mmCIF file of C-alpha atoms and ligand atoms in Angstrom:
data_model
loop_
_atom_site.group_PDB
_atom_site.id
_atom_site.type_symbol
_atom_site.label_atom_id
_atom_site.label_comp_id
_atom_site.label_asym_id
_atom_site.label_seq_id
_atom_site.Cartn_x
_atom_site.Cartn_y
_atom_site.Cartn_z
ATOM 1 C CA MET A 111 14.757 -12.240 2.397
ATOM 2 C CA SER A 112 16.758 -15.039 0.452
ATOM 3 C CA ILE A 113 15.356 -17.881 -1.542
ATOM 4 C CA GLU A 114 17.077 -20.097 1.023
ATOM 5 C CA LYS A 115 16.100 -18.129 4.077
ATOM 6 C CA LEU A 116 12.225 -17.920 2.923
ATOM 7 C CA ILE A 117 12.667 -22.098 2.190
ATOM 8 C CA ARG A 118 13.551 -23.259 5.690
ATOM 9 C CA GLU A 119 11.163 -20.570 7.430
ATOM 10 C CA LEU A 120 8.265 -21.955 5.241
ATOM 11 C CA VAL A 121 9.273 -26.091 5.385
ATOM 12 C CA LYS A 122 9.393 -25.256 9.122
ATOM 13 C CA LYS A 123 5.877 -24.324 9.265
ATOM 14 C CA HIS A 124 3.945 -26.130 6.467
ATOM 15 C CA GLY A 125 6.509 -29.162 5.969
ATOM 16 C CA SER A 126 6.805 -30.670 2.378
ATOM 17 C CA PRO A 127 6.885 -31.289 -0.282
ATOM 18 C CA LEU A 128 5.744 -27.371 -1.344
ATOM 19 C CA MET A 129 5.160 -25.419 -4.499
ATOM 20 C CA LEU A 130 5.786 -22.052 -3.962
ATOM 21 C CA ILE A 131 4.392 -19.427 -6.364
ATOM 22 C CA SER A 132 5.865 -16.225 -6.487
ATOM 23 C CA GLN A 133 3.241 -13.091 -7.426
ATOM 24 C CA GLU A 134 5.720 -10.688 -8.282
ATOM 25 C CA THR A 135 7.851 -13.215 -10.756
ATOM 26 C CA LEU A 136 4.125 -13.858 -12.649
ATOM 27 C CA LYS A 137 3.815 -9.758 -12.704
ATOM 28 C CA ARG A 138 7.516 -9.611 -13.584
ATOM 29 C CA GLN A 139 7.229 -12.498 -17.075
ATOM 30 C CA PHE A 140 3.680 -10.579 -17.838
ATOM 31 C CA GLY A 141 5.518 -7.334 -17.825
ATOM 32 C CA LEU A 142 8.545 -8.494 -19.646
ATOM 33 C CA PHE A 143 6.263 -9.815 -22.591
ATOM 34 C CA ARG A 144 4.502 -6.740 -22.595
ATOM 35 C CA ARG A 145 7.665 -4.529 -22.578
ATOM 36 C CA HIS A 146 9.136 -6.583 -25.662
ATOM 37 C CA LEU A 147 6.304 -7.767 -27.934
ATOM 38 C CA SER A 148 3.775 -4.379 -26.793
ATOM 39 C CA ASN A 149 2.106 -4.795 -30.144
ATOM 40 C CA ILE A 150 1.241 -8.623 -29.272
ATOM 41 C CA GLU A 151 -2.038 -9.167 -26.591
ATOM 42 C CA PRO A 152 -1.233 -12.122 -24.746
ATOM 43 C CA TYR A 153 -4.136 -14.879 -23.495
ATOM 44 C CA TYR A 154 -2.512 -17.310 -20.889
ATOM 45 C CA ALA A 155 -2.197 -20.731 -21.926
ATOM 46 C CA ILE A 156 -3.517 -21.712 -18.564
ATOM 47 C CA LYS A 157 -2.795 -25.574 -18.870
ATOM 48 C CA ALA A 158 0.779 -24.346 -17.854
ATOM 49 C CA ASN A 159 -0.445 -24.293 -14.449
ATOM 50 C CA PRO A 160 -4.099 -23.618 -14.274
ATOM 51 C CA HIS A 161 -3.969 -22.166 -10.266
ATOM 52 C CA PRO A 162 -6.738 -20.080 -9.337
ATOM 53 C CA ASP A 163 -4.710 -17.397 -7.431
ATOM 54 C CA ILE A 164 -2.529 -17.422 -11.309
ATOM 55 C CA ILE A 165 -5.439 -16.816 -12.965
ATOM 56 C CA LYS A 166 -6.607 -14.047 -10.691
ATOM 57 C CA ILE A 167 -3.393 -12.258 -10.785
ATOM 58 C CA PHE A 168 -3.493 -12.461 -14.788
ATOM 59 C CA ILE A 169 -7.178 -11.296 -14.744
ATOM 60 C CA LYS A 170 -6.040 -8.493 -13.139
ATOM 61 C CA LEU A 171 -3.522 -7.754 -14.771
ATOM 62 C CA GLY A 172 -5.715 -7.257 -18.411
ATOM 63 C CA CYS A 173 -4.419 -10.761 -19.624
ATOM 64 C CA GLY A 174 -6.561 -12.821 -21.788
ATOM 65 C CA PHE A 175 -6.764 -16.544 -21.751
ATOM 66 C CA ASP A 176 -6.323 -19.639 -24.080
ATOM 67 C CA VAL A 177 -8.262 -22.716 -23.348
ATOM 68 C CA ALA A 178 -8.358 -25.967 -24.335
ATOM 69 C CA SER A 179 -11.684 -27.553 -22.833
ATOM 70 C CA ALA A 180 -14.863 -26.954 -21.230
ATOM 71 C CA ASN A 181 -13.767 -26.693 -17.987
ATOM 72 C CA GLU A 182 -10.801 -24.547 -18.196
ATOM 73 C CA MET A 183 -13.037 -22.394 -19.937
ATOM 74 C CA LYS A 184 -15.851 -22.072 -16.870
ATOM 75 C CA GLN A 185 -12.564 -22.088 -14.625
ATOM 76 C CA VAL A 186 -11.481 -18.749 -16.130
ATOM 77 C CA LEU A 187 -14.898 -17.543 -16.233
ATOM 78 C CA SER A 188 -15.888 -17.867 -12.855
ATOM 79 C CA LEU A 189 -13.016 -16.170 -11.394
ATOM 80 C CA GLY A 190 -13.861 -12.991 -13.412
ATOM 81 C CA ALA A 191 -12.596 -13.507 -16.854
ATOM 82 C CA LYS A 192 -14.267 -11.838 -19.234
ATOM 83 C CA PRO A 193 -15.847 -14.178 -22.474
ATOM 84 C CA GLU A 194 -14.036 -11.672 -25.101
ATOM 85 C CA LYS A 195 -11.027 -12.383 -23.622
ATOM 86 C CA ILE A 196 -10.994 -16.081 -23.981
ATOM 87 C CA ILE A 197 -10.002 -18.162 -26.784
ATOM 88 C CA PHE A 198 -10.747 -21.745 -27.363
ATOM 89 C CA ALA A 199 -7.340 -23.146 -28.798
ATOM 90 C CA ASN A 200 -8.086 -26.352 -28.861
ATOM 91 C CA THR A 201 -8.102 -27.546 -32.672
ATOM 92 C CA ILE A 202 -10.084 -30.636 -31.827
ATOM 93 C CA LYS A 203 -13.258 -29.842 -29.022
ATOM 94 C CA SER A 204 -16.136 -31.774 -28.646
ATOM 95 C CA ALA A 205 -19.469 -31.227 -30.022
ATOM 96 C CA LYS A 206 -20.668 -30.539 -26.073
ATOM 97 C CA ASP A 207 -17.697 -28.504 -25.376
ATOM 98 C CA ILE A 208 -18.582 -25.892 -28.405
ATOM 99 C CA GLU A 209 -21.626 -25.487 -27.174
ATOM 100 C CA GLU A 210 -20.965 -24.361 -23.974
ATOM 101 C CA ALA A 211 -18.263 -21.937 -25.667
ATOM 102 C CA HIS A 212 -21.022 -20.485 -27.398
ATOM 103 C CA LYS A 213 -23.542 -20.511 -24.435
ATOM 104 C CA ASN A 214 -20.776 -18.480 -22.418
ATOM 105 C CA ASN A 215 -20.449 -16.096 -25.178
ATOM 106 C CA VAL A 216 -16.733 -17.399 -25.977
ATOM 107 C CA ASN A 217 -17.022 -16.501 -29.854
ATOM 108 C CA LEU A 218 -12.841 -17.213 -31.050
ATOM 109 C CA MET A 219 -11.850 -20.768 -31.356
ATOM 110 C CA THR A 220 -8.976 -22.497 -33.088
ATOM 111 C CA PHE A 221 -9.652 -25.334 -36.356
ATOM 112 C CA ASP A 222 -7.609 -27.347 -38.152
ATOM 113 C CA ASN A 223 -9.802 -29.680 -40.153
ATOM 114 C CA GLU A 224 -13.135 -29.759 -42.136
ATOM 115 C CA ALA A 225 -14.907 -31.739 -39.619
ATOM 116 C CA GLU A 226 -14.195 -29.690 -36.656
ATOM 117 C CA LEU A 227 -15.805 -26.473 -39.001
ATOM 118 C CA TYR A 228 -19.082 -28.399 -39.558
ATOM 119 C CA LYS A 229 -19.060 -29.255 -35.681
ATOM 120 C CA ILE A 230 -18.532 -25.307 -35.332
ATOM 121 C CA ALA A 231 -21.142 -24.280 -37.643
ATOM 122 C CA LYS A 232 -23.752 -26.436 -35.526
ATOM 123 C CA HIS A 233 -23.140 -26.018 -32.628
ATOM 124 C CA ALA A 234 -21.843 -22.293 -32.396
ATOM 125 C CA PRO A 235 -22.825 -20.379 -35.511
ATOM 126 C CA GLY A 236 -21.190 -17.501 -36.311
ATOM 127 C CA THR A 237 -18.141 -17.997 -34.163
ATOM 128 C CA GLU A 238 -14.843 -16.464 -35.349
ATOM 129 C CA VAL A 239 -11.726 -18.784 -36.160
ATOM 130 C CA LEU A 240 -8.501 -18.585 -36.686
ATOM 131 C CA LEU A 241 -6.750 -21.533 -38.849
ATOM 132 C CA ARG A 242 -3.905 -23.596 -36.906
ATOM 133 C CA ILE A 243 -1.388 -24.294 -39.689
ATOM 134 C CA LYS A 244 1.827 -26.758 -39.092
ATOM 135 C CA VAL A 245 4.827 -25.192 -38.736
ATOM 136 C CA PRO A 246 8.576 -25.974 -38.118
ATOM 137 C CA ASN A 247 9.208 -26.707 -34.761
ATOM 138 C CA VAL A 248 13.025 -27.346 -35.181
ATOM 139 C CA GLY A 249 15.156 -27.102 -31.653
ATOM 140 C CA SER A 250 11.903 -26.874 -29.519
ATOM 141 C CA THR A 251 11.876 -29.231 -26.444
ATOM 142 C CA VAL A 252 8.446 -30.202 -26.929
ATOM 143 C CA GLU A 253 7.201 -30.590 -30.458
ATOM 144 C CA LEU A 254 3.541 -29.308 -31.129
ATOM 145 C CA SER A 255 3.096 -29.634 -34.827
ATOM 146 C CA LEU A 256 3.026 -33.334 -35.207
ATOM 147 C CA LYS A 257 -1.024 -33.533 -33.901
ATOM 148 C CA PHE A 258 -1.788 -30.129 -34.855
ATOM 149 C CA GLY A 259 -2.006 -27.914 -37.829
ATOM 150 C CA ALA A 260 -3.202 -27.731 -41.331
ATOM 151 C CA ASP A 261 -0.952 -27.926 -44.010
ATOM 152 C CA PRO A 262 -0.306 -24.429 -45.599
ATOM 153 C CA SER A 263 -1.416 -25.661 -49.039
ATOM 154 C CA GLN A 264 -4.908 -26.537 -47.536
ATOM 155 C CA ALA A 265 -5.057 -22.718 -45.693
ATOM 156 C CA ILE A 266 -7.620 -21.331 -48.275
ATOM 157 C CA PHE A 267 -9.817 -24.245 -48.886
ATOM 158 C CA LEU A 268 -10.132 -24.386 -45.347
ATOM 159 C CA LEU A 269 -10.502 -20.530 -44.925
ATOM 160 C CA GLY A 270 -13.176 -20.554 -47.638
ATOM 161 C CA LYS A 271 -15.148 -23.518 -45.840
ATOM 162 C CA ALA A 272 -15.650 -21.678 -42.527
ATOM 163 C CA LYS A 273 -16.958 -18.626 -44.804
ATOM 164 C CA SER A 274 -19.353 -20.739 -46.811
ATOM 165 C CA LEU A 275 -20.121 -22.286 -43.866
ATOM 166 C CA ARG A 276 -21.490 -18.939 -42.123
ATOM 167 C CA LEU A 277 -18.168 -19.062 -39.888
ATOM 168 C CA TYR A 278 -15.854 -16.050 -39.635
ATOM 169 C CA PRO A 279 -12.289 -16.721 -40.836
ATOM 170 C CA LYS A 280 -10.583 -14.103 -38.280
ATOM 171 C CA GLY A 281 -6.898 -14.909 -39.066
ATOM 172 C CA VAL A 282 -3.952 -17.728 -38.796
ATOM 173 C CA CYS A 283 -2.812 -19.379 -35.887
ATOM 174 C CA PHE A 284 0.104 -21.305 -34.986
ATOM 175 C CA HIS A 285 2.579 -23.042 -32.117
ATOM 176 C CA VAL A 286 6.860 -23.311 -32.778
ATOM 177 C CA GLY A 287 6.613 -25.887 -29.960
ATOM 178 C CA SER A 288 6.596 -25.345 -26.050
ATOM 179 C CA GLN A 289 10.664 -23.850 -24.778
ATOM 180 C CA CYS A 290 11.515 -22.339 -28.487
ATOM 181 C CA LEU A 291 15.030 -21.729 -28.734
ATOM 182 C CA ASN A 292 15.285 -21.031 -32.142
ATOM 183 C CA VAL A 293 13.585 -17.768 -33.202
ATOM 184 C CA GLU A 294 13.898 -18.888 -36.966
ATOM 185 C CA ASN A 295 10.676 -20.879 -36.091
ATOM 186 C CA TYR A 296 8.759 -17.713 -35.436
ATOM 187 C CA ILE A 297 10.166 -16.149 -38.503
ATOM 188 C CA GLN A 298 9.507 -18.953 -41.026
ATOM 189 C CA ALA A 299 5.753 -19.092 -39.300
ATOM 190 C CA LEU A 300 5.576 -15.801 -39.438
ATOM 191 C CA GLU A 301 6.335 -15.697 -43.568
ATOM 192 C CA ILE A 302 4.152 -18.652 -43.680
ATOM 193 C CA SER A 303 1.186 -17.145 -42.736
ATOM 194 C CA SER A 304 1.518 -13.397 -44.000
ATOM 195 C CA MET A 305 1.160 -15.603 -47.661
ATOM 196 C CA ILE A 306 -2.136 -16.965 -46.611
ATOM 197 C CA PHE A 307 -2.939 -13.553 -45.901
ATOM 198 C CA SER A 308 -1.806 -12.259 -49.176
ATOM 199 C CA GLU A 309 -4.035 -15.214 -51.124
ATOM 200 C CA ALA A 310 -6.661 -15.196 -48.571
ATOM 201 C CA ARG A 311 -6.834 -11.437 -49.667
ATOM 202 C CA LYS A 312 -7.205 -12.420 -53.198
ATOM 203 C CA VAL A 313 -10.081 -14.520 -53.041
ATOM 204 C CA GLY A 314 -11.952 -11.901 -51.163
ATOM 205 C CA ILE A 315 -11.159 -13.149 -47.086
ATOM 206 C CA ASN A 316 -10.173 -10.316 -45.533
ATOM 207 C CA LEU A 317 -7.817 -12.015 -42.251
ATOM 208 C CA THR A 318 -7.211 -9.286 -39.362
ATOM 209 C CA MET A 319 -5.749 -11.387 -36.486
ATOM 210 C CA LEU A 320 -2.483 -13.302 -36.315
ATOM 211 C CA ASP A 321 -2.219 -15.720 -33.355
ATOM 212 C CA ILE A 322 1.562 -16.300 -32.873
ATOM 213 C CA GLY A 323 1.141 -19.104 -30.189
ATOM 214 C CA GLY A 324 3.151 -19.964 -27.474
ATOM 215 C CA GLY A 325 6.959 -21.362 -26.778
ATOM 216 C CA PHE A 326 8.575 -18.538 -25.623
ATOM 217 C CA PRO A 327 11.287 -19.978 -23.526
ATOM 218 C CA ILE A 328 12.370 -19.795 -19.884
ATOM 219 C CA ARG A 329 15.930 -20.149 -17.915
ATOM 220 C CA HIS A 330 16.160 -23.900 -16.389
ATOM 221 C CA PHE A 331 19.839 -23.489 -15.141
ATOM 222 C CA ASP A 332 21.987 -20.491 -13.882
ATOM 223 C CA ARG A 333 23.893 -21.045 -16.894
ATOM 224 C CA ASP A 334 21.014 -20.500 -19.170
ATOM 225 C CA GLU A 335 21.922 -16.859 -19.395
ATOM 226 C CA HIS A 336 21.987 -16.583 -22.740
ATOM 227 C CA VAL A 337 17.968 -17.255 -22.759
ATOM 228 C CA MET A 338 16.426 -14.001 -23.320
ATOM 229 C CA LEU A 339 12.998 -12.947 -24.854
ATOM 230 C CA LYS A 340 14.502 -9.415 -25.851
ATOM 231 C CA GLN A 341 16.594 -10.622 -28.393
ATOM 232 C CA MET A 342 13.774 -12.794 -30.051
ATOM 233 C CA ALA A 343 11.343 -10.392 -29.580
ATOM 234 C CA LYS A 344 13.503 -7.416 -31.765
ATOM 235 C CA HIS A 345 13.559 -10.582 -34.738
ATOM 236 C CA ILE A 346 10.009 -11.099 -34.194
ATOM 237 C CA ARG A 347 8.209 -7.704 -33.856
ATOM 238 C CA LYS A 348 10.505 -6.606 -36.665
ATOM 239 C CA LYS A 349 9.596 -9.710 -39.147
ATOM 240 C CA MET A 350 5.561 -8.805 -37.697
ATOM 241 C CA LYS A 351 6.088 -4.948 -39.209
ATOM 242 C CA ARG A 352 7.511 -5.728 -42.777
ATOM 243 C CA LEU A 353 4.553 -8.519 -43.303
ATOM 244 C CA PHE A 354 1.472 -7.729 -41.876
ATOM 245 C CA PRO A 355 -0.773 -5.013 -42.844
ATOM 246 C CA LYS A 356 -0.780 -1.750 -39.756
ATOM 247 C CA GLU A 357 -4.451 -2.934 -38.555
ATOM 248 C CA THR A 358 -3.591 -6.418 -37.958
ATOM 249 C CA ILE A 359 -4.161 -7.727 -34.453
ATOM 250 C CA PHE A 360 -1.664 -9.702 -33.510
ATOM 251 C CA ILE A 361 -2.089 -12.329 -30.311
ATOM 252 C CA ALA A 362 -0.203 -15.238 -28.344
ATOM 253 C CA GLU A 363 -0.543 -17.792 -26.052
ATOM 254 C CA PRO A 364 2.481 -17.867 -23.443
ATOM 255 C CA GLY A 365 1.705 -20.689 -20.957
ATOM 256 C CA ARG A 366 5.680 -21.606 -19.848
ATOM 257 C CA PHE A 367 6.876 -18.312 -19.963
ATOM 258 C CA PHE A 368 4.590 -16.585 -17.107
ATOM 259 C CA ALA A 369 4.050 -19.716 -15.104
ATOM 260 C CA GLY A 370 7.373 -21.545 -15.066
ATOM 261 C CA PRO A 371 10.051 -18.744 -13.428
ATOM 262 C CA ALA A 372 7.551 -18.133 -10.750
ATOM 263 C CA GLY A 373 7.151 -21.750 -8.988
ATOM 264 C CA THR A 374 10.001 -23.006 -6.857
ATOM 265 C CA LEU A 375 9.509 -26.703 -5.972
ATOM 266 C CA VAL A 376 10.383 -27.538 -1.980
ATOM 267 C CA THR A 377 11.159 -31.063 -1.382
ATOM 268 C CA GLN A 378 13.158 -33.208 1.693
ATOM 269 C CA VAL A 379 15.116 -36.354 1.259
ATOM 270 C CA VAL A 380 12.900 -39.030 3.182
ATOM 271 C CA GLY A 381 15.773 -41.330 2.681
ATOM 272 C CA ARG A 382 19.260 -42.491 1.126
ATOM 273 C CA SER A 383 21.329 -45.475 0.442
ATOM 274 C CA TYR A 384 24.437 -46.164 -2.314
ATOM 275 C CA ARG A 385 23.855 -48.347 -4.862
ATOM 276 C CA ASN A 386 25.025 -48.324 -8.429
ATOM 277 C CA ASP A 387 28.064 -46.719 -7.429
ATOM 278 C CA ARG A 388 26.616 -43.144 -6.302
ATOM 279 C CA ASN A 389 24.479 -41.781 -2.740
ATOM 280 C CA TYR A 390 20.781 -42.200 -3.999
ATOM 281 C CA TYR A 391 18.510 -40.129 -2.372
ATOM 282 C CA TYR A 392 14.760 -40.330 -2.174
ATOM 283 C CA LEU A 393 12.752 -37.097 -1.769
ATOM 284 C CA ASN A 394 8.908 -36.714 -0.885
ATOM 285 C CA ASP A 395 7.642 -35.620 -4.405
ATOM 286 C CA GLY A 396 8.762 -37.235 -7.304
ATOM 287 C CA VAL A 397 8.003 -37.975 -11.153
ATOM 288 C CA TYR A 398 3.855 -39.065 -10.391
ATOM 289 C CA ALA A 399 3.239 -35.724 -8.857
ATOM 290 C CA ASP A 400 5.065 -32.513 -9.415
ATOM 291 C CA PHE A 401 8.159 -33.486 -11.043
ATOM 292 C CA SER A 402 5.684 -34.815 -13.973
ATOM 293 C CA GLY A 403 7.448 -32.385 -16.064
ATOM 294 C CA ILE A 404 10.645 -34.852 -16.473
ATOM 295 C CA ILE A 405 8.172 -37.164 -18.582
ATOM 296 C CA PHE A 406 5.401 -35.077 -19.925
ATOM 297 C CA ASP A 407 7.977 -31.494 -20.805
ATOM 298 C CA HIS A 408 10.883 -33.540 -21.549
ATOM 299 C CA CYS A 409 11.927 -31.072 -18.902
ATOM 300 C CA LYS A 410 15.888 -30.885 -17.234
ATOM 301 C CA TYR A 411 16.158 -29.184 -14.000
ATOM 302 C CA GLU A 412 18.443 -27.705 -11.319
ATOM 303 C CA TYR A 413 18.715 -29.317 -8.399
ATOM 304 C CA LYS A 414 19.614 -27.273 -5.569
ATOM 305 C CA THR A 415 20.625 -28.230 -1.695
ATOM 306 C CA LEU A 416 21.337 -26.199 1.670
ATOM 307 C CA ARG A 417 24.353 -27.821 1.849
ATOM 308 C CA ARG A 418 27.809 -26.955 0.878
ATOM 309 C CA GLY A 419 30.808 -29.019 1.192
ATOM 310 C CA GLN A 420 32.289 -31.750 -1.592
ATOM 311 C CA ARG A 421 30.080 -32.970 -3.782
ATOM 312 C CA PHE A 422 29.571 -36.548 -5.196
ATOM 313 C CA LEU A 423 27.711 -38.537 -8.035
ATOM 314 C CA SER A 424 24.193 -38.388 -6.826
ATOM 315 C CA ALA A 425 21.140 -40.105 -8.033
ATOM 316 C CA LEU A 426 17.311 -38.440 -6.915
ATOM 317 C CA ALA A 427 14.318 -40.671 -6.902
ATOM 318 C CA GLY A 428 10.902 -40.237 -6.141
ATOM 319 C CA PRO A 429 8.866 -41.851 -3.175
ATOM 320 C CA THR A 430 6.885 -44.250 -5.052
ATOM 321 C CA CYS A 431 7.656 -47.902 -5.347
ATOM 322 C CA ASP A 432 8.038 -47.612 -8.924
ATOM 323 C CA SER A 433 11.262 -47.278 -10.973
ATOM 324 C CA LEU A 434 10.385 -45.053 -13.328
ATOM 325 C CA ASP A 435 9.972 -42.625 -10.535
ATOM 326 C CA THR A 436 13.490 -41.636 -10.957
ATOM 327 C CA ILE A 437 14.220 -37.892 -10.859
ATOM 328 C CA SER A 438 17.815 -38.124 -11.793
ATOM 329 C CA LEU A 439 20.745 -40.582 -12.417
ATOM 330 C CA SER A 440 23.425 -38.094 -12.332
ATOM 331 C CA GLU A 441 23.439 -35.124 -10.424
ATOM 332 C CA ASP A 442 26.640 -33.496 -8.461
ATOM 333 C CA LEU A 443 25.441 -33.070 -5.341
ATOM 334 C CA PRO A 444 26.655 -32.519 -1.636
ATOM 335 C CA GLU A 445 26.280 -35.169 0.662
ATOM 336 C CA LEU A 446 22.937 -34.968 2.237
ATOM 337 C CA GLU A 447 21.318 -36.288 5.165
ATOM 338 C CA VAL A 448 17.458 -37.404 5.962
ATOM 339 C CA GLY A 449 14.970 -34.059 6.434
ATOM 340 C CA ASN A 450 17.817 -31.987 4.079
ATOM 341 C CA ILE A 451 15.962 -29.893 1.160
ATOM 342 C CA VAL A 452 16.465 -30.175 -2.010
ATOM 343 C CA TYR A 453 14.565 -27.559 -4.214
ATOM 344 C CA VAL A 454 14.141 -26.305 -7.956
ATOM 345 C CA ARG A 455 13.639 -22.973 -9.461
ATOM 346 C CA ASN A 456 11.896 -22.050 -12.824
ATOM 347 C CA ILE A 457 9.532 -25.088 -12.224
ATOM 348 C CA GLY A 458 5.925 -23.310 -12.053
ATOM 349 C CA ALA A 459 5.225 -24.699 -15.159
ATOM 350 C CA TYR A 460 4.180 -28.139 -16.811
ATOM 351 C CA SER A 461 4.752 -29.644 -13.076
ATOM 352 C CA CYS A 462 1.676 -29.237 -10.687
ATOM 353 C CA ALA A 463 -0.588 -29.207 -13.747
ATOM 354 C CA SER A 464 -0.161 -32.860 -14.777
ATOM 355 C CA ALA A 465 0.723 -34.251 -11.532
ATOM 356 C CA VAL A 466 -1.334 -37.328 -10.682
ATOM 357 C CA PRO A 467 -2.907 -36.519 -6.744
ATOM 358 C CA ASN A 468 -1.720 -39.778 -4.350
ATOM 359 C CA PHE A 469 -0.356 -42.227 -6.783
ATOM 360 C CA ASN A 470 0.355 -44.982 -3.952
ATOM 361 C CA GLY A 471 -0.922 -42.758 -1.413
ATOM 362 C CA PHE A 472 1.955 -39.641 -1.741
ATOM 363 C CA PRO A 473 0.076 -36.268 -2.054
ATOM 364 C CA PRO A 474 1.518 -33.785 -4.490
ATOM 365 C CA ALA A 475 3.137 -30.534 -3.242
ATOM 366 C CA LYS A 476 1.008 -27.842 -1.083
ATOM 367 C CA ILE A 477 0.558 -25.107 -3.154
ATOM 368 C CA LEU A 478 1.581 -21.666 -1.562
ATOM 369 C CA MET A 479 1.464 -17.937 -2.802
ATOM 370 C CA VAL A 480 4.252 -16.246 -1.632
HETATM 371 C C1 LIG B 1657 0.383 -25.437 -24.558
HETATM 372 C C2 LIG B 1657 -0.191 -24.649 -25.822
HETATM 373 C C3 LIG B 1657 0.544 -23.266 -25.488
HETATM 374 C C4 LIG B 1657 1.276 -22.695 -24.511
HETATM 375 O O1 LIG B 1657 2.761 -23.071 -24.814
HETATM 376 P P1 LIG B 1657 4.136 -22.603 -23.975
HETATM 377 O O2 LIG B 1657 5.186 -22.932 -25.270
HETATM 378 O O3 LIG B 1657 3.844 -23.291 -22.774
HETATM 379 O O4 LIG B 1657 3.927 -21.069 -24.376
HETATM 380 C C5 LIG B 1657 -0.238 -21.914 -26.416
HETATM 381 N N1 LIG B 1657 -1.128 -22.906 -27.604
HETATM 382 C C6 LIG B 1657 -1.353 -23.727 -27.697
HETATM 383 C C7 LIG B 1657 -2.535 -24.352 -28.205
HETATM 384 C C8 LIG B 1657 -0.690 -24.961 -26.441
HETATM 385 O O5 LIG B 1657 -1.174 -26.123 -27.091
#
C-alpha cells in the first residue's frame, strides 16, 4: 500500500496526530548496520525512541542497549533484555542508579572523570568501565563532546585510577556528535583511541573494547540521497582494521539510525490564516510535542501534504498558545484547508521521545506500530 493511502486510512480510523512506526523499517535499519559494519555489535540508544514495541523488536533481533539512567535500564530489562547486553553509557550517574545497575548485573559502564570512578568503585565494585574521551564533532548536527568526554591527555591517568580502584578498565568510547555527516570525525576518534590503546599497553593495562558511540546519519529530505551508511562504514572498517588488534571487541550505540527512518508523523490542519505575507497553517501537533526535535535535536524536516497544485509561501505552527510553537516560517506548500493532512517522514528519533505530554491540553501523537 502506498504511504498516502495508508495515512488516509489510519486517520479515518484513529484521527490524528499519529506517529506511525514501521516495524519493517526498524528491521531494515538494523540489517543495514549489521551488513555494513559487521564487525561492530550495536547497542540501541533507547533515548532516541524508547517505545516498548521498538525495544521488543530489537531484543528479538539480538541487539544490545545503551541506557542513560536506571529507569531506562529497568525498562529494557523488564521487556526481556539480558543484563550482559546493556551498557550504562552516561558518564555521570547518580550513586543510586549505579547501585541499581550493580544489583541488576549490568556490569559495563562509561565514565570520563575521577569522581565517577570513586562512585562506581563504592556502589558497583568490580565493574567494567570504558573511558569516554572528547573527540572532534565537526559538522555534526548535535554536539556531544561539549558536556562529556575526558581530554585524551588524561586517559592513562584515569584508566590507571580505575585499575587501582579494582575496577576493570576495559576500553575507550566516544561520540562524534549526532547526525554526523563527516566521516573524518570517526577517523580521528579512532586514531586518538588507538594511541590510548598503545599507551595503556605500555603501562600494563590491556584494553580490549572500543565503543564508537552513535552519530550515524539518516536522510531527512528526499534530496538527501548522498547520506549513506555504506560509504562511511567502509572508511570506518578500514581504519579499525589498520589500527586495532584483531581480538578487539567493537561496539556502537546507534540511536537515530535505528529509529529515525521508521517514524512518520501525521498531523492535520486545525486552522488557517494569512499573516506576514504568507499562509499560516495551524497543525494539531507542534514543538511542545512530536516536533520537539526542532528545538532539542536542531532538526529540519520535509513537510508533505496529500494535495497537489500551485505552491505558496507558507508557515506551519503548532496548536499551543505560544509563539515559540512555530514549526516553520517558510515552506512551499499547496493551498491547504482545515482538515487536510500534513505529514513528515524520518521523524522516529528524538521526536515523541522528548515530547511534553499535554502542554496546554494538547496530547502528543498516538503511536501506532505499522
Ligand atoms: C545520544 C547518544 C547516543 C545515540 O546517538 P545517535 O546520534 O542518535 O546515534 C549514543 N551514545 C550516547 C552516549 C548518547 O548520548
